[in-house]
mmCIF file of C-alpha atoms in Angstrom:
data_model
loop_
_atom_site.group_PDB
_atom_site.id
_atom_site.type_symbol
_atom_site.label_atom_id
_atom_site.label_comp_id
_atom_site.label_asym_id
_atom_site.label_seq_id
_atom_site.Cartn_x
_atom_site.Cartn_y
_atom_site.Cartn_z
ATOM 1 C CA UNK A 1 48.054 80.790 60.723
ATOM 2 C CA UNK A 2 50.278 79.697 57.903
ATOM 3 C CA UNK A 3 53.315 77.670 58.490
ATOM 4 C CA UNK A 4 56.064 77.279 55.814
ATOM 5 C CA UNK A 5 59.501 75.940 55.848
ATOM 6 C CA UNK A 6 61.685 73.266 54.580
ATOM 7 C CA UNK A 7 62.448 69.635 55.543
ATOM 8 C CA UNK A 8 66.015 68.700 54.727
ATOM 9 C CA UNK A 9 66.878 65.069 54.080
ATOM 10 C CA UNK A 10 70.599 63.933 53.875
ATOM 11 C CA UNK A 11 71.263 60.819 51.824
ATOM 12 C CA UNK A 12 74.542 59.123 52.335
ATOM 13 C CA UNK A 13 76.623 58.715 49.313
ATOM 14 C CA UNK A 14 76.945 55.013 49.785
ATOM 15 C CA UNK A 15 73.205 54.606 49.734
ATOM 16 C CA UNK A 16 72.755 56.677 46.580
ATOM 17 C CA UNK A 17 75.611 54.811 44.814
ATOM 18 C CA UNK A 18 74.062 51.395 45.762
ATOM 19 C CA UNK A 19 70.747 52.314 44.385
ATOM 20 C CA UNK A 20 72.364 53.731 41.122
ATOM 21 C CA UNK A 21 74.555 50.619 40.765
ATOM 22 C CA UNK A 22 71.601 48.419 41.209
ATOM 23 C CA UNK A 23 69.686 50.245 38.499
ATOM 24 C CA UNK A 24 72.726 50.208 36.020
ATOM 25 C CA UNK A 25 73.235 46.395 36.482
ATOM 26 C CA UNK A 26 69.770 45.055 36.975
ATOM 27 C CA UNK A 27 67.704 47.743 35.295
ATOM 28 C CA UNK A 28 64.391 49.078 36.430
ATOM 29 C CA UNK A 29 62.747 46.288 38.520
ATOM 30 C CA UNK A 30 58.956 46.103 38.461
ATOM 31 C CA UNK A 31 57.261 45.795 41.923
ATOM 32 C CA UNK A 32 56.211 42.172 42.735
ATOM 33 C CA UNK A 33 52.744 41.160 41.483
ATOM 34 C CA UNK A 34 50.407 40.004 44.108
ATOM 35 C CA UNK A 35 48.786 37.686 41.453
ATOM 36 C CA UNK A 36 49.597 37.109 37.782
ATOM 37 C CA UNK A 37 46.517 38.388 36.069
ATOM 38 C CA UNK A 38 45.645 37.861 32.357
ATOM 39 C CA UNK A 39 45.206 41.097 30.335
ATOM 40 C CA UNK A 40 43.368 41.230 26.864
ATOM 41 C CA UNK A 41 43.991 44.324 24.893
ATOM 42 C CA UNK A 42 42.100 44.982 21.806
ATOM 43 C CA UNK A 43 43.974 47.477 19.755
ATOM 44 C CA UNK A 44 44.769 48.579 16.161
ATOM 45 C CA UNK A 45 41.764 47.095 14.352
ATOM 46 C CA UNK A 46 41.976 48.951 11.024
ATOM 47 C CA UNK A 47 39.106 48.605 8.547
ATOM 48 C CA UNK A 48 40.524 46.051 6.149
ATOM 49 C CA UNK A 49 37.956 46.925 3.511
ATOM 50 C CA UNK A 50 39.369 50.430 3.411
ATOM 51 C CA UNK A 51 42.687 52.037 2.963
ATOM 52 C CA UNK A 52 44.839 52.009 6.186
ATOM 53 C CA UNK A 53 45.741 55.507 7.351
ATOM 54 C CA UNK A 54 47.764 57.473 9.877
ATOM 55 C CA UNK A 55 44.700 57.513 12.215
ATOM 56 C CA UNK A 56 45.178 53.756 12.791
ATOM 57 C CA UNK A 57 48.656 54.305 14.111
ATOM 58 C CA UNK A 58 47.251 55.870 17.193
ATOM 59 C CA UNK A 59 45.366 52.908 18.462
ATOM 60 C CA UNK A 60 48.424 50.691 17.311
ATOM 61 C CA UNK A 61 51.033 52.631 19.113
ATOM 62 C CA UNK A 62 48.953 53.435 22.315
ATOM 63 C CA UNK A 63 47.748 49.784 22.490
ATOM 64 C CA UNK A 64 51.239 48.238 21.963
ATOM 65 C CA UNK A 65 52.769 50.644 24.655
ATOM 66 C CA UNK A 66 50.099 49.399 27.223
ATOM 67 C CA UNK A 67 50.844 45.664 26.324
ATOM 68 C CA UNK A 68 54.631 46.273 26.726
ATOM 69 C CA UNK A 69 54.026 47.917 30.137
ATOM 70 C CA UNK A 70 51.782 44.971 31.346
ATOM 71 C CA UNK A 71 54.322 42.414 30.176
ATOM 72 C CA UNK A 72 57.095 44.295 31.917
ATOM 73 C CA UNK A 73 55.041 44.238 35.157
ATOM 74 C CA UNK A 74 54.657 40.337 34.663
ATOM 75 C CA UNK A 75 51.099 40.002 33.492
ATOM 76 C CA UNK A 76 49.849 37.541 30.915
ATOM 77 C CA UNK A 77 48.978 39.565 27.886
ATOM 78 C CA UNK A 78 46.865 38.586 24.839
ATOM 79 C CA UNK A 79 47.179 41.226 22.005
ATOM 80 C CA UNK A 80 44.101 41.114 19.631
ATOM 81 C CA UNK A 81 43.581 42.944 16.366
ATOM 82 C CA UNK A 82 39.782 42.770 15.956
ATOM 83 C CA UNK A 83 39.354 43.192 12.186
ATOM 84 C CA UNK A 84 36.110 43.442 10.199
ATOM 85 C CA UNK A 85 36.488 40.544 7.801
ATOM 86 C CA UNK A 86 32.626 39.908 7.606
ATOM 87 C CA UNK A 87 29.486 41.901 6.810
ATOM 88 C CA UNK A 88 28.437 44.677 4.492
ATOM 89 C CA UNK A 89 31.689 46.153 3.405
ATOM 90 C CA UNK A 90 33.070 42.749 2.416
ATOM 91 C CA UNK A 91 29.896 41.822 0.563
ATOM 92 C CA UNK A 92 30.359 45.193 -1.416
ATOM 93 C CA UNK A 93 34.005 44.228 -2.075
ATOM 94 C CA UNK A 94 33.075 40.858 -3.321
ATOM 95 C CA UNK A 95 30.177 42.543 -5.546
ATOM 96 C CA UNK A 96 32.759 44.859 -7.071
ATOM 97 C CA UNK A 97 35.092 42.053 -7.741
ATOM 98 C CA UNK A 98 32.398 40.063 -9.573
ATOM 99 C CA UNK A 99 31.386 43.165 -11.631
ATOM 100 C CA UNK A 100 34.880 44.047 -12.689
ATOM 101 C CA UNK A 101 36.229 40.584 -13.124
ATOM 102 C CA UNK A 102 33.275 38.295 -14.001
ATOM 103 C CA UNK A 103 35.575 35.352 -14.787
ATOM 104 C CA UNK A 104 37.517 35.733 -11.395
ATOM 105 C CA UNK A 105 37.182 32.058 -10.652
ATOM 106 C CA UNK A 106 39.174 30.911 -13.526
ATOM 107 C CA UNK A 107 41.379 34.110 -14.293
ATOM 108 C CA UNK A 108 42.936 35.605 -11.112
ATOM 109 C CA UNK A 109 42.253 39.331 -11.037
ATOM 110 C CA UNK A 110 45.137 41.661 -10.616
ATOM 111 C CA UNK A 111 45.263 42.737 -7.070
ATOM 112 C CA UNK A 112 48.436 44.827 -7.297
ATOM 113 C CA UNK A 113 46.482 48.054 -6.486
ATOM 114 C CA UNK A 114 45.092 46.587 -3.420
ATOM 115 C CA UNK A 115 48.483 45.486 -2.196
ATOM 116 C CA UNK A 116 49.996 48.959 -3.077
ATOM 117 C CA UNK A 117 47.759 50.673 -0.427
ATOM 118 C CA UNK A 118 47.422 47.789 2.042
ATOM 119 C CA UNK A 119 51.131 47.212 3.305
ATOM 120 C CA UNK A 120 49.539 45.739 6.442
ATOM 121 C CA UNK A 121 52.088 43.532 8.053
ATOM 122 C CA UNK A 122 54.945 45.772 6.838
ATOM 123 C CA UNK A 123 53.875 48.655 9.112
ATOM 124 C CA UNK A 124 53.648 46.247 11.998
ATOM 125 C CA UNK A 125 57.087 44.932 11.402
ATOM 126 C CA UNK A 126 58.734 48.454 11.220
ATOM 127 C CA UNK A 127 57.137 49.240 14.609
ATOM 128 C CA UNK A 128 58.117 45.779 16.131
ATOM 129 C CA UNK A 129 54.514 45.100 16.869
ATOM 130 C CA UNK A 130 53.128 41.607 17.366
ATOM 131 C CA UNK A 131 49.413 40.935 17.170
ATOM 132 C CA UNK A 132 46.959 38.059 16.788
ATOM 133 C CA UNK A 133 44.517 38.903 14.171
ATOM 134 C CA UNK A 134 41.070 37.677 15.102
ATOM 135 C CA UNK A 135 38.286 38.759 12.650
ATOM 136 C CA UNK A 136 34.546 39.201 13.116
ATOM 137 C CA UNK A 137 34.119 35.987 11.308
ATOM 138 C CA UNK A 138 35.859 34.100 14.341
ATOM 139 C CA UNK A 139 32.841 35.180 16.436
ATOM 140 C CA UNK A 140 30.205 34.269 13.908
ATOM 141 C CA UNK A 141 28.772 31.171 15.612
ATOM 142 C CA UNK A 142 29.052 32.777 18.974
ATOM 143 C CA UNK A 143 26.873 35.687 17.763
ATOM 144 C CA UNK A 144 23.826 33.152 17.455
ATOM 145 C CA UNK A 145 24.432 32.103 20.989
ATOM 146 C CA UNK A 146 24.521 35.685 22.309
ATOM 147 C CA UNK A 147 21.238 36.651 20.787
ATOM 148 C CA UNK A 148 19.717 33.261 22.156
ATOM 149 C CA UNK A 149 21.130 34.096 25.675
ATOM 150 C CA UNK A 150 19.620 37.706 25.765
ATOM 151 C CA UNK A 151 16.335 36.283 24.385
ATOM 152 C CA UNK A 152 16.199 33.673 27.021
ATOM 153 C CA UNK A 153 16.767 36.182 29.715
ATOM 154 C CA UNK A 154 13.878 38.264 28.254
ATOM 155 C CA UNK A 155 16.161 41.237 27.525
ATOM 156 C CA UNK A 156 15.288 41.644 23.732
ATOM 157 C CA UNK A 157 12.708 43.986 22.444
ATOM 158 C CA UNK A 158 11.339 44.216 18.971
ATOM 159 C CA UNK A 159 11.649 47.658 17.312
ATOM 160 C CA UNK A 160 10.434 48.018 13.622
ATOM 161 C CA UNK A 161 11.687 44.423 12.716
ATOM 162 C CA UNK A 162 15.023 44.894 14.754
ATOM 163 C CA UNK A 163 15.833 43.012 17.842
ATOM 164 C CA UNK A 164 17.127 45.528 20.360
ATOM 165 C CA UNK A 165 18.522 45.509 23.984
ATOM 166 C CA UNK A 166 17.917 48.581 26.344
ATOM 167 C CA UNK A 167 20.433 48.559 29.184
ATOM 168 C CA UNK A 168 19.088 50.695 32.065
ATOM 169 C CA UNK A 169 20.283 54.182 32.281
ATOM 170 C CA UNK A 170 21.888 54.282 28.802
ATOM 171 C CA UNK A 171 21.334 56.855 26.086
ATOM 172 C CA UNK A 172 20.885 54.370 23.202
ATOM 173 C CA UNK A 173 19.835 50.713 22.738
ATOM 174 C CA UNK A 174 22.045 47.993 21.294
ATOM 175 C CA UNK A 175 20.727 46.406 17.948
ATOM 176 C CA UNK A 176 21.614 42.656 18.137
ATOM 177 C CA UNK A 177 19.748 41.651 15.049
ATOM 178 C CA UNK A 178 18.932 43.945 12.011
ATOM 179 C CA UNK A 179 15.469 43.909 10.245
ATOM 180 C CA UNK A 180 17.017 41.871 7.452
ATOM 181 C CA UNK A 181 18.359 39.253 9.992
ATOM 182 C CA UNK A 182 21.874 40.331 9.869
ATOM 183 C CA UNK A 183 24.189 41.106 12.875
ATOM 184 C CA UNK A 184 25.821 44.293 13.764
ATOM 185 C CA UNK A 185 29.019 45.671 15.420
ATOM 186 C CA UNK A 186 26.923 45.502 18.530
ATOM 187 C CA UNK A 187 26.488 41.790 18.250
ATOM 188 C CA UNK A 188 30.018 41.112 17.258
ATOM 189 C CA UNK A 189 31.342 43.139 20.263
ATOM 190 C CA UNK A 190 29.038 41.266 22.703
ATOM 191 C CA UNK A 191 30.248 38.006 21.261
ATOM 192 C CA UNK A 192 33.884 39.008 21.566
ATOM 193 C CA UNK A 193 33.709 40.307 25.160
ATOM 194 C CA UNK A 194 31.803 37.039 26.034
ATOM 195 C CA UNK A 195 34.568 34.928 24.468
ATOM 196 C CA UNK A 196 37.298 37.038 26.334
ATOM 197 C CA UNK A 197 35.586 36.607 29.721
ATOM 198 C CA UNK A 198 34.596 32.878 29.452
ATOM 199 C CA UNK A 199 37.102 31.275 27.164
ATOM 200 C CA UNK A 200 40.182 33.579 27.461
ATOM 201 C CA UNK A 201 39.417 33.871 31.187
ATOM 202 C CA UNK A 202 40.682 37.492 31.149
ATOM 203 C CA UNK A 203 40.978 39.576 34.416
ATOM 204 C CA UNK A 204 41.513 42.832 32.677
ATOM 205 C CA UNK A 205 39.974 43.756 29.224
ATOM 206 C CA UNK A 206 41.153 46.929 27.508
ATOM 207 C CA UNK A 207 39.667 48.409 24.282
ATOM 208 C CA UNK A 208 42.022 50.992 22.621
ATOM 209 C CA UNK A 209 39.929 53.052 20.189
ATOM 210 C CA UNK A 210 39.179 56.656 19.640
ATOM 211 C CA UNK A 211 36.867 58.568 21.864
ATOM 212 C CA UNK A 212 34.136 58.720 19.365
ATOM 213 C CA UNK A 213 33.224 55.207 20.417
ATOM 214 C CA UNK A 214 32.994 55.792 24.021
ATOM 215 C CA UNK A 215 29.091 55.797 24.304
ATOM 216 C CA UNK A 216 29.147 52.470 22.141
ATOM 217 C CA UNK A 217 31.422 50.779 24.752
ATOM 218 C CA UNK A 218 29.587 52.257 27.720
ATOM 219 C CA UNK A 219 26.384 50.636 26.316
ATOM 220 C CA UNK A 220 27.997 47.373 25.614
ATOM 221 C CA UNK A 221 29.479 47.145 29.054
ATOM 222 C CA UNK A 222 26.184 48.005 30.686
ATOM 223 C CA UNK A 223 24.470 45.124 28.553
ATOM 224 C CA UNK A 224 27.170 42.691 29.622
ATOM 225 C CA UNK A 225 26.607 43.534 33.261
ATOM 226 C CA UNK A 226 22.897 43.510 32.856
ATOM 227 C CA UNK A 227 22.999 39.769 31.599
ATOM 228 C CA UNK A 228 25.535 39.017 34.432
ATOM 229 C CA UNK A 229 28.592 38.082 32.350
ATOM 230 C CA UNK A 230 30.929 39.873 34.569
ATOM 231 C CA UNK A 231 31.045 41.679 37.927
ATOM 232 C CA UNK A 232 32.936 45.128 37.562
ATOM 233 C CA UNK A 233 34.380 44.405 41.211
ATOM 234 C CA UNK A 234 36.029 41.186 39.856
ATOM 235 C CA UNK A 235 36.886 41.879 36.319
ATOM 236 C CA UNK A 236 38.165 45.175 35.020
ATOM 237 C CA UNK A 237 36.871 46.208 31.662
ATOM 238 C CA UNK A 238 37.870 49.689 30.280
ATOM 239 C CA UNK A 239 37.685 51.624 27.086
ATOM 240 C CA UNK A 240 41.030 53.498 26.723
ATOM 241 C CA UNK A 241 39.912 56.323 24.435
ATOM 242 C CA UNK A 242 42.033 58.885 22.645
ATOM 243 C CA UNK A 243 41.442 61.932 20.446
ATOM 244 C CA UNK A 244 40.144 61.803 16.970
ATOM 245 C CA UNK A 245 42.006 62.885 13.826
ATOM 246 C CA UNK A 246 39.763 65.498 11.974
ATOM 247 C CA UNK A 247 40.084 66.863 8.424
ATOM 248 C CA UNK A 248 39.898 70.521 7.676
ATOM 249 C CA UNK A 249 36.130 70.207 7.259
ATOM 250 C CA UNK A 250 36.132 68.956 11.043
#
């Protein structure tokens, strides 16, 4: 037996005009917030040792849109630009600088070419995007503590000289210390999320990066739950992934 039909609803003109007048005068009113939560959104994050390209605009625009929506709803929002200002790529830039300009300490090298392709702040200004830039160097001391904490809990294994963490049920481990004693993106991401949970007291943490990093974040979140830094029922941690931009070579 199938029943089909229509339900007709009649709205009084006075009711409709009242709603429209309210919208026109007061704008769209967000629903009341049961509690004002703190949201940390990690977005944009271009590689500052390489040329900025159109791909970075995806994270920048999606992340900023999310922030504006959260702010509109009344949340406290911290917008973070997590940039790699530490590690191998910077060592390579410094080594290149020393090769090309051995007297760089006394004679300033020309950096016009660097500035020409890195109009960083200019792009943010054009898009009216405000960010707090916080590089990996900010978390450097905290990375030491992260490794100690994982070791103390007996969660670190040695693998060909590397110190690794195997969160249960995950396809890959995290490398917290390389065989040469250096840290990795895994270590800095663990330090960053620890800082956001314990120092920033975030209720919601969102990472806006391309889908290619979804496995990485899945493993990081699993490791953080394993060590007990957050309970997913209490703190919401999300990777908001988006598509990747591929060249003709795929």
